[in-house]
């Protein structure tokens, strides 16, 4: 079994642990400290978490690989119960009830629930007869993912909950229609364009540029989907020409004859389009037309509800983070302070960085959470562009290696679990580095193997080494 372990992945894991510890040292170091190995320091405690994580990895690979398959549902249910109990946790830490306090130890069940969810969804999707194209099977698989996500949201830990959206990348690999993934991307585009340009006038007309662009995109996307999924080029061309033609005529009339809000015409065109798609479905009995009509309806409903959600559902600190990210307001001293200071730290590092323990922004504690969620700014300041790029290359190598291992699994259970692990790592790295650079909203998720703390380090180790044990057992003969 040890010969079957993928030692390249383990080497990458160890390299990330080492660089992560050096980053924690740099982020938590205070001028005048003489012992970075003391357990009274963050760097000293991180050594404890690293040592226990390595020991945990050794234990995981010693277990029979069939153990993870057989007890997937039991592990999943156990963590669901723990997540539900955590909702009523009396300890409120930074506005979140996601931490369990056991004396001097604090644990975050949400970090461990990811591997339990990955095991359960892999077990369900790997069973004989599962078909992702059957709505019942697909709905149950999505339910397995969304249930812990809802419990984590109830703990007021939105960032950790959003990580579960990464499972949809695995669903896509396993045959989920690309239209589902495209719908999610389209919703993000609607939200960004609609909110960012809602109060921007189109030319000199009383027309919201944000609403105009979103409704026009709904029409263009619908016509494109008719071409792709209904294989009807003539129908797609007809829909596109009518929508663009009516829009162009309305704009010209409003610009040179009588100014009016063209959005009303856009809405009428959109609803006529929905009606026409429904007619095509009834006439041809092709469900694709129905799904495209539902896509258009859902797009419009989502867009007009996005503004309400932003202003009435989201909490003030969440709303400010989004508006700052979209450039709608400047709040360098408030919601944008973390990102602004981390950008300064990364910029100060230059090409080669200031050297280990020589960063000024991080040593003077200008960046909040600089050894947890914003630890990548320490990498940028001390190691510069070269060091930051090296860390990202290591993460890329890990994710690509996990995909390669997943593809060589002889059974669906191992392949699906491998893609779950790769998707979770990809989501964490992309969002964490993006928020440090000011490219994604600040949602407070750790950078794997770098951010300080035992819960996240153990959680990522569980994810990785369970998969390595499953992969090691692919060629073993069980008796």
XYZ file of C-alpha atoms in Angstrom:
479
model
C 0.000 0.000 0.000
C 2.811 2.432 0.833
C 4.365 1.771 -2.568
C 1.013 2.636 -4.125
C 0.762 6.000 -2.359
C 1.221 9.006 -4.617
C 4.366 10.472 -3.104
C 4.419 13.417 -5.512
C 1.206 14.698 -3.946
C 2.629 14.131 -0.474
C 5.771 16.091 -1.407
C 3.625 19.000 -2.618
C 1.635 18.780 0.620
C 4.811 18.926 2.727
C 6.167 21.860 0.681
C 2.939 23.780 1.219
C 3.094 23.054 4.964
C 6.643 24.395 5.168
C 5.910 27.546 3.173
C 2.699 27.970 5.156
C 4.571 27.841 8.453
C 7.128 30.389 7.218
C 4.238 32.666 6.243
C 2.619 32.304 9.673
C 5.985 33.217 11.211
C 6.204 36.308 9.043
C 2.617 37.338 9.723
C 2.677 36.834 13.491
C 6.260 37.900 14.217
C 6.746 40.981 16.376
C 9.983 42.955 16.466
C 11.990 41.826 19.477
C 10.694 38.233 19.595
C 13.541 35.799 20.121
C 11.814 32.428 20.015
C 9.483 31.726 17.105
C 9.212 28.093 18.262
C 7.647 28.893 21.623
C 4.135 27.528 22.137
C 3.143 30.963 23.395
C 3.505 32.289 19.830
C 1.297 31.674 16.817
C 4.236 30.231 14.868
C 4.981 27.798 17.702
C 1.383 26.626 17.913
C 1.254 26.210 14.143
C 4.053 23.636 14.473
C 1.738 21.686 16.794
C -1.073 21.834 14.231
C 1.305 20.746 11.453
C 2.679 17.841 13.498
C -0.798 16.619 14.422
C -1.895 16.983 10.783
C 0.984 14.822 9.561
C 0.141 12.236 12.222
C -3.512 12.391 11.173
C -2.486 11.802 7.555
C -0.498 8.718 8.595
C -3.496 7.329 10.458
C -5.787 7.935 7.477
C -3.579 5.985 5.065
C -3.326 3.060 7.501
C -7.085 2.533 7.466
C -8.629 0.182 4.925
C -9.808 2.160 1.894
C -13.163 0.333 2.065
C -13.775 1.985 5.438
C -14.469 5.341 3.776
C -16.931 3.806 1.341
C -18.775 1.714 3.930
C -19.170 4.441 6.558
C -19.718 7.459 4.271
C -23.347 8.015 5.249
C -22.686 7.472 8.963
C -19.875 10.047 8.933
C -22.092 12.459 6.991
C -25.029 12.128 9.384
C -22.736 12.533 12.407
C -21.402 15.824 11.088
C -24.899 17.002 10.155
C -25.927 16.495 13.779
C -22.805 18.350 14.931
C -23.463 21.236 12.520
C -27.070 21.471 13.689
C -26.015 21.492 17.341
C -23.460 24.209 16.628
C -26.275 26.540 15.527
C -27.279 26.800 19.189
C -23.689 27.284 20.339
C -23.622 29.987 23.062
C -20.097 31.112 22.083
C -20.293 33.980 19.590
C -16.863 34.619 18.029
C -16.625 37.592 15.645
C -20.350 37.441 14.987
C -20.309 33.725 14.129
C -21.568 30.712 16.073
C -19.542 28.228 14.017
C -16.890 27.525 16.665
C -17.079 24.910 19.396
C -15.040 25.922 22.441
C -13.630 22.949 24.374
C -11.468 24.499 27.072
C -8.390 25.992 25.390
C -9.255 24.318 22.062
C -11.567 25.833 19.464
C -12.883 23.671 16.628
C -14.921 24.661 13.589
C -17.138 21.734 12.486
C -17.772 23.379 9.107
C -14.144 22.675 8.128
C -14.579 18.947 8.777
C -18.042 18.703 7.234
C -16.532 19.233 3.764
C -14.850 15.820 3.677
C -17.974 14.175 5.142
C -20.150 15.761 2.443
C -17.669 14.734 -0.250
C -17.779 11.127 0.971
C -21.575 11.030 1.129
C -22.183 12.550 -2.299
C -19.495 10.262 -3.776
C -21.168 7.234 -2.198
C -24.580 8.209 -3.560
C -23.398 9.118 -7.050
C -21.139 6.069 -7.257
C -23.941 3.576 -6.626
C -25.192 1.317 -9.402
C -27.946 2.893 -11.470
C -27.234 6.514 -10.620
C -27.930 8.831 -13.539
C -27.251 12.539 -13.168
C -29.609 13.215 -16.065
C -32.505 11.870 -13.991
C -33.907 14.805 -12.032
C -34.642 12.680 -8.959
C -31.049 11.444 -8.697
C -29.619 14.892 -9.407
C -31.928 16.553 -6.876
C -30.899 14.129 -4.118
C -27.198 14.691 -4.887
C -27.697 18.458 -4.714
C -29.646 18.028 -1.473
C -26.711 16.158 0.104
C -24.529 19.194 -0.650
C -27.023 21.934 0.241
C -28.136 20.535 3.630
C -24.834 21.181 5.482
C -24.574 24.460 3.593
C -27.886 25.617 5.091
C -26.796 24.607 8.601
C -23.559 26.587 8.197
C -25.483 29.649 7.007
C -27.624 29.345 10.136
C -24.365 29.580 12.124
C -23.779 32.999 10.466
C -20.742 31.644 8.616
C -21.602 32.592 5.030
C -18.032 32.271 3.725
C -17.666 28.613 4.726
C -21.121 27.887 3.321
C -20.248 29.283 -0.110
C -17.398 26.754 -0.391
C -20.028 24.087 -1.007
C -20.801 25.682 -4.372
C -17.500 24.161 -5.527
C -19.233 20.764 -5.665
C -20.987 21.922 -8.835
C -17.640 21.665 -10.641
C -17.653 17.966 -9.750
C -21.269 17.678 -10.923
C -20.216 19.175 -14.256
C -17.439 16.605 -14.637
C -19.906 13.808 -13.894
C -22.300 14.888 -16.641
C -24.316 17.807 -15.310
C -25.567 19.819 -18.300
C -23.310 22.743 -19.072
C -26.396 24.944 -19.158
C -26.690 24.630 -15.359
C -23.131 25.872 -14.854
C -23.682 28.589 -17.460
C -26.823 29.716 -15.630
C -24.791 30.250 -12.471
C -22.190 32.287 -14.377
C -24.964 34.300 -16.045
C -26.492 35.140 -12.659
C -23.153 36.543 -11.484
C -22.917 38.653 -14.662
C -26.477 39.949 -14.166
C -25.747 40.859 -10.558
C -22.489 42.675 -11.277
C -23.728 44.612 -14.327
C -27.141 45.349 -12.867
C -25.914 46.629 -9.508
C -22.815 48.437 -10.785
C -24.569 50.360 -13.580
C -28.083 50.598 -12.166
C -27.831 54.359 -11.575
C -25.850 55.055 -14.754
C -27.881 56.658 -17.563
C -27.655 55.178 -21.058
C -26.455 58.041 -23.256
C -28.568 61.004 -22.147
C -31.776 58.987 -21.880
C -33.829 58.214 -18.744
C -32.715 54.591 -19.071
C -30.748 52.537 -16.526
C -27.674 51.187 -18.307
C -27.536 48.253 -15.894
C -31.105 47.117 -16.522
C -30.743 47.672 -20.273
C -27.584 45.522 -20.520
C -29.005 42.712 -18.391
C -32.277 42.443 -20.350
C -30.374 42.563 -23.627
C -28.076 39.783 -22.383
C -31.082 37.645 -21.419
C -32.336 37.898 -24.998
C -28.920 37.224 -26.547
C -28.261 34.278 -24.203
C -31.688 32.805 -24.990
C -31.083 33.035 -28.742
C -27.633 31.450 -28.330
C -29.100 28.566 -26.298
C -31.698 27.925 -29.027
C -28.805 27.575 -31.475
C -26.746 25.326 -29.178
C -29.363 23.092 -27.581
C -32.215 23.082 -30.108
C -29.880 22.924 -33.117
C -32.117 25.411 -34.923
C -29.939 28.034 -36.559
C -32.817 29.702 -38.398
C -34.896 30.057 -35.239
C -31.971 31.456 -33.269
C -31.214 34.005 -36.007
C -34.872 35.062 -36.135
C -35.057 35.588 -32.335
C -31.779 37.530 -32.280
C -32.700 39.806 -35.190
C -36.156 40.604 -33.777
C -34.830 41.374 -30.278
C -31.929 43.510 -31.504
C -34.064 45.203 -34.155
C -36.829 46.247 -31.753
C -34.234 47.416 -29.225
C -32.374 49.499 -31.826
C -35.578 51.120 -33.104
C -36.683 51.940 -29.554
C -33.331 53.563 -28.775
C -33.413 55.645 -31.961
C -36.989 56.769 -31.251
C -36.118 57.681 -27.664
C -32.974 59.530 -28.731
C -34.316 61.576 -31.655
C -38.116 61.730 -31.269
C -39.461 61.305 -27.747
C -37.299 60.422 -24.758
C -38.761 57.562 -22.736
C -37.616 54.591 -20.659
C -36.656 51.885 -23.166
C -36.621 49.322 -20.335
C -40.382 48.918 -20.730
C -39.908 47.923 -24.364
C -37.138 45.544 -23.308
C -39.450 43.910 -20.776
C -42.224 43.523 -23.341
C -39.775 41.997 -25.830
C -38.500 39.605 -23.138
C -41.979 38.400 -22.204
C -42.926 37.993 -25.882
C -39.735 35.952 -26.280
C -40.726 33.760 -23.334
C -44.170 33.253 -24.847
C -42.682 32.398 -28.234
C -40.284 29.853 -26.690
C -43.215 28.262 -24.859
C -45.135 28.070 -28.155
C -42.135 26.406 -29.834
C -42.039 23.848 -27.021
C -45.718 22.996 -27.386
C -45.464 22.827 -31.172
C -42.312 20.725 -31.364
C -42.461 18.890 -28.007
C -38.752 19.681 -27.534
C -38.084 20.236 -23.845
C -35.072 22.394 -24.640
C -37.388 25.241 -25.629
C -39.150 24.959 -22.261
C -35.855 25.015 -20.359
C -34.689 28.088 -22.289
C -37.990 29.828 -21.516
C -37.539 28.980 -17.821
C -33.971 30.303 -18.030
C -35.261 33.634 -19.347
C -37.963 33.843 -16.657
C -35.484 32.935 -13.921
C -32.974 35.481 -15.220
C -35.494 38.329 -15.050
C -36.808 37.309 -11.632
C -33.269 36.942 -10.276
C -32.171 40.313 -11.601
C -35.109 42.244 -10.184
C -34.794 40.476 -6.833
C -31.011 41.067 -6.624
C -31.437 44.719 -5.671
C -33.921 43.793 -2.935
C -31.583 41.097 -1.573
C -28.632 43.499 -1.578
C -30.458 46.267 0.267
C -32.876 44.347 2.494
C -31.576 40.815 3.062
C -27.802 41.155 3.255
C -26.278 42.471 6.437
C -24.721 45.955 6.339
C -21.121 44.674 6.410
C -21.844 42.229 3.566
C -23.538 44.939 1.511
C -20.657 47.368 1.978
C -18.099 44.747 0.938
C -19.929 44.187 -2.350
C -20.415 47.869 -3.113
C -16.745 48.561 -2.365
C -15.674 45.654 -4.586
C -17.839 46.934 -7.449
C -16.386 50.416 -7.043
C -19.707 51.991 -6.059
C -18.137 53.592 -3.009
C -14.758 54.088 -1.393
C -14.391 52.949 2.204
C -10.659 52.691 2.774
C -11.067 53.276 6.510
C -13.971 50.834 6.868
C -15.049 47.827 4.825
C -12.260 48.320 2.287
C -9.510 48.689 4.904
C -8.386 45.042 4.892
C -8.124 44.834 1.127
C -6.466 48.252 0.834
C -3.767 47.367 3.363
C -3.169 43.923 1.848
C -2.733 45.508 -1.591
C -0.172 47.910 -0.108
C 1.681 44.982 1.488
C 1.757 42.977 -1.737
C 2.835 46.014 -3.742
C 5.604 46.769 -1.257
C 7.106 43.328 -1.871
C 8.007 44.131 -5.473
C 9.648 41.447 -7.568
C 11.799 39.654 -4.986
C 10.200 40.714 -1.701
C 11.669 42.230 1.436
C 12.915 38.944 2.855
C 11.825 36.632 5.665
C 10.599 38.576 8.735
C 11.465 41.893 7.052
C 8.004 43.009 5.949
C 6.865 46.364 7.310
C 3.119 46.286 6.683
C 2.776 42.886 8.308
C 5.245 43.456 11.146
C 3.495 46.668 12.130
C 0.117 44.811 12.029
C -1.495 47.107 9.463
C -3.357 44.189 7.842
C -6.117 42.641 10.002
C -6.336 38.824 9.962
C -2.915 38.759 8.272
C -2.059 35.304 9.601
C -5.430 33.737 8.768
C -7.654 34.897 5.890
C -5.205 37.517 4.547
C -1.991 35.531 4.949
C -1.222 35.672 1.224
C -0.309 39.354 1.615
C 2.568 38.222 3.860
C 3.793 35.979 1.050
C 3.616 38.913 -1.350
C 5.463 41.332 0.933
C 8.253 39.019 2.105
C 8.721 36.840 -0.975
C 7.596 39.269 -3.680
C 6.109 38.398 -7.045
C 8.481 35.462 -7.522
C 7.543 33.864 -4.198
C 3.819 34.497 -4.703
C 3.952 32.978 -8.178
C 5.848 29.988 -6.759
C 3.124 29.376 -4.167
C 0.406 29.574 -6.815
C 2.355 27.143 -9.015
C 2.489 24.701 -6.090
C -1.279 24.936 -5.657
C -1.763 24.505 -9.399
C 0.462 21.422 -9.337
C -1.557 19.991 -6.447
C -4.910 20.543 -8.168
C -3.713 19.143 -11.502
C -2.229 16.136 -9.705
C -5.527 15.497 -7.919
C -7.381 15.622 -11.247
C -4.919 13.119 -12.729
C -5.369 10.789 -9.756
C -9.148 11.129 -9.950
C -9.169 10.156 -13.612
C -7.281 6.918 -12.985
C -9.715 5.607 -10.366
C -11.319 2.274 -11.364
C -14.572 3.048 -9.548
C -16.908 6.027 -9.636
C -16.691 6.530 -5.852
C -12.959 7.308 -5.961
C -13.208 9.469 -9.078
C -16.071 11.562 -7.712
C -14.394 12.027 -4.332
C -11.165 13.069 -6.052
C -12.962 15.733 -8.054
C -14.694 16.950 -4.894
C -11.284 17.432 -3.249
C -9.813 19.189 -6.297
C -12.858 21.481 -6.585
C -12.721 22.478 -2.912
C -9.011 23.308 -3.111
C -9.538 25.286 -6.322
C -12.383 27.304 -4.783
C -10.416 28.114 -1.633
C -7.297 29.228 -3.499
C -9.176 31.245 -6.131
C -11.431 33.082 -3.674
C -8.826 33.623 -0.943
C -6.133 34.990 -3.248
C -8.774 36.953 -5.150
C -10.069 38.707 -2.036
C -6.527 39.568 -0.890
C -5.939 41.176 -4.302
C -9.326 42.938 -4.273
C -10.721 40.819 -7.134
C -13.385 38.890 -5.212
C -15.602 39.767 -2.218
C -14.144 39.298 1.264
C -15.979 36.221 2.547
C -13.455 34.988 5.099
C -12.214 31.572 4.005
C -8.692 30.236 4.747
C -5.873 29.592 2.300
C -5.199 25.823 2.429
C -2.118 24.855 4.518
C -1.165 28.530 4.975
C -3.767 30.145 7.221
C -3.132 29.778 10.945
C -5.293 27.327 12.868
C -5.868 23.656 13.504
C -9.411 23.238 12.195
C -8.669 24.290 8.623
C -5.341 22.414 8.538
C -6.902 19.199 9.826
C -9.883 19.620 7.523
C -7.720 19.948 4.406
C -5.512 17.056 5.562
C -8.573 14.845 5.971
C -9.768 15.744 2.491
C -6.413 15.041 0.880
C -5.234 11.903 2.679
C -8.553 10.090 2.465
C -8.287 10.476 -1.288
C -4.647 9.351 -1.278
C -5.680 6.215 0.640
C -8.514 5.525 -1.804
C -6.085 5.991 -4.696
C -3.493 3.720 -3.086
C -6.040 0.927 -2.864
C -7.061 1.046 -6.527
C -4.849 -1.923 -7.510
C -4.939 -3.886 -4.264
C -6.698 -7.235 -4.111
C -9.027 -7.351 -1.100
C -9.600 -10.684 0.621
